[in-house]
Amino acid sequence: MLNVFFWFVFGLLAGWVDVLASGLTTPRRTLRQMAVGVIGALVGGAGNQLLRRQKVVAVFSGQSIILAIVVAVLCVAASSLITDRHVN
């Protein structure tokens, strides 16, 4: 269960950092980017656990945390590229 908590937290952080770095801090964009970060982190972390054939809540896995962070950052970056191209 600790893995899922960390995936969630790092997903939120990835979205929040993206919002701060871009300077586009509307409430709607902030929520969207944080949601995208959480979804990316959950997919990355759970996908890693499933590919390694471990139960998602069985043991703490540093590898799944790292992969969750990477996927969350990639998802948030892709979301920014897609949605922010119309700004300016």
mmCIF file of C-alpha atoms in Angstrom:
data_model
loop_
_atom_site.group_PDB
_atom_site.id
_atom_site.type_symbol
_atom_site.label_atom_id
_atom_site.label_comp_id
_atom_site.label_asym_id
_atom_site.label_seq_id
_atom_site.Cartn_x
_atom_site.Cartn_y
_atom_site.Cartn_z
ATOM 1 C CA MET A 1 0.000 0.000 0.000
ATOM 2 C CA LEU A 2 2.976 2.257 0.567
ATOM 3 C CA ASN A 3 3.879 2.075 -3.130
ATOM 4 C CA VAL A 4 0.465 3.379 -4.176
ATOM 5 C CA PHE A 5 0.744 6.262 -1.717
ATOM 6 C CA PHE A 6 4.155 7.245 -3.100
ATOM 7 C CA TRP A 7 2.925 6.949 -6.693
ATOM 8 C CA PHE A 8 0.053 9.279 -5.867
ATOM 9 C CA VAL A 9 2.260 11.816 -4.079
ATOM 10 C CA PHE A 10 4.920 11.887 -6.808
ATOM 11 C CA GLY A 11 2.231 12.228 -9.472
ATOM 12 C CA LEU A 12 0.812 15.252 -7.661
ATOM 13 C CA LEU A 13 4.296 16.715 -7.330
ATOM 14 C CA ALA A 14 5.056 16.213 -11.027
ATOM 15 C CA GLY A 15 1.917 18.118 -12.007
ATOM 16 C CA TRP A 16 2.505 20.860 -9.468
ATOM 17 C CA VAL A 17 6.129 21.398 -10.499
ATOM 18 C CA ASP A 18 5.050 21.642 -14.138
ATOM 19 C CA VAL A 19 2.519 24.335 -13.268
ATOM 20 C CA LEU A 20 5.098 26.313 -11.302
ATOM 21 C CA ALA A 21 7.736 25.968 -14.022
ATOM 22 C CA SER A 22 5.390 27.104 -16.789
ATOM 23 C CA GLY A 23 4.047 30.115 -14.931
ATOM 24 C CA LEU A 24 0.524 29.312 -16.143
ATOM 25 C CA THR A 25 -1.130 28.914 -12.762
ATOM 26 C CA THR A 26 -4.839 28.850 -13.466
ATOM 27 C CA PRO A 27 -6.850 26.607 -11.123
ATOM 28 C CA ARG A 28 -8.144 24.509 -14.033
ATOM 29 C CA ARG A 29 -4.662 23.909 -15.453
ATOM 30 C CA THR A 30 -3.256 23.134 -12.013
ATOM 31 C CA LEU A 31 -5.903 20.479 -11.362
ATOM 32 C CA ARG A 32 -5.512 19.024 -14.855
ATOM 33 C CA GLN A 33 -1.744 18.721 -14.628
ATOM 34 C CA MET A 34 -1.886 17.212 -11.148
ATOM 35 C CA ALA A 35 -4.507 14.698 -12.309
ATOM 36 C CA VAL A 36 -2.399 13.785 -15.339
ATOM 37 C CA GLY A 37 0.615 13.349 -13.061
ATOM 38 C CA VAL A 38 -1.282 11.038 -10.715
ATOM 39 C CA ILE A 39 -2.651 8.953 -13.580
ATOM 40 C CA GLY A 40 0.807 8.676 -15.141
ATOM 41 C CA ALA A 41 2.384 7.692 -11.843
ATOM 42 C CA LEU A 42 -0.262 5.068 -11.135
ATOM 43 C CA VAL A 43 0.090 3.593 -14.624
ATOM 44 C CA GLY A 44 3.890 3.587 -14.429
ATOM 45 C CA GLY A 45 4.129 2.161 -10.936
ATOM 46 C CA ALA A 46 1.401 -0.443 -11.323
ATOM 47 C CA GLY A 47 2.634 -1.396 -14.785
ATOM 48 C CA ASN A 48 6.094 -2.037 -13.387
ATOM 49 C CA GLN A 49 4.697 -4.198 -10.598
ATOM 50 C CA LEU A 50 2.520 -6.184 -13.011
ATOM 51 C CA LEU A 51 5.349 -6.721 -15.504
ATOM 52 C CA ARG A 52 7.531 -8.011 -12.687
ATOM 53 C CA ARG A 53 4.623 -10.222 -11.558
ATOM 54 C CA GLN A 54 4.475 -8.773 -8.076
ATOM 55 C CA LYS A 55 1.344 -7.828 -6.222
ATOM 56 C CA VAL A 56 0.861 -4.082 -6.390
ATOM 57 C CA VAL A 57 0.550 -3.742 -2.629
ATOM 58 C CA ALA A 58 2.862 -6.607 -1.614
ATOM 59 C CA VAL A 59 6.281 -5.022 -1.064
ATOM 60 C CA PHE A 60 7.921 -1.627 -1.274
ATOM 61 C CA SER A 61 9.674 -1.284 -4.606
ATOM 62 C CA GLY A 62 12.128 1.511 -5.323
ATOM 63 C CA GLN A 63 12.137 0.549 -8.987
ATOM 64 C CA SER A 64 8.382 1.021 -9.275
ATOM 65 C CA ILE A 65 8.644 4.411 -7.540
ATOM 66 C CA ILE A 66 11.306 5.570 -10.000
ATOM 67 C CA LEU A 67 9.317 4.336 -12.985
ATOM 68 C CA ALA A 68 6.179 5.995 -11.608
ATOM 69 C CA ILE A 69 8.034 9.317 -11.384
ATOM 70 C CA VAL A 70 9.419 8.983 -14.915
ATOM 71 C CA VAL A 71 6.030 8.122 -16.437
ATOM 72 C CA ALA A 72 4.305 10.901 -14.468
ATOM 73 C CA VAL A 73 6.822 13.468 -15.702
ATOM 74 C CA LEU A 74 6.466 12.250 -19.297
ATOM 75 C CA CYS A 75 2.671 12.381 -19.106
ATOM 76 C CA VAL A 76 2.688 15.876 -17.607
ATOM 77 C CA ALA A 77 5.175 17.087 -20.230
ATOM 78 C CA ALA A 78 3.082 15.619 -23.040
ATOM 79 C CA SER A 79 -0.046 17.218 -21.602
ATOM 80 C CA SER A 80 1.711 20.578 -21.451
ATOM 81 C CA LEU A 81 2.900 20.309 -25.038
ATOM 82 C CA ILE A 82 -0.553 19.379 -26.301
ATOM 83 C CA THR A 83 -2.683 21.811 -24.305
ATOM 84 C CA ASP A 84 -0.380 24.832 -23.996
ATOM 85 C CA ARG A 85 0.360 25.272 -27.673
ATOM 86 C CA HIS A 86 -2.781 27.389 -28.002
ATOM 87 C CA VAL A 87 -1.695 29.768 -25.234
ATOM 88 C CA ASN A 88 0.058 33.029 -26.276
#
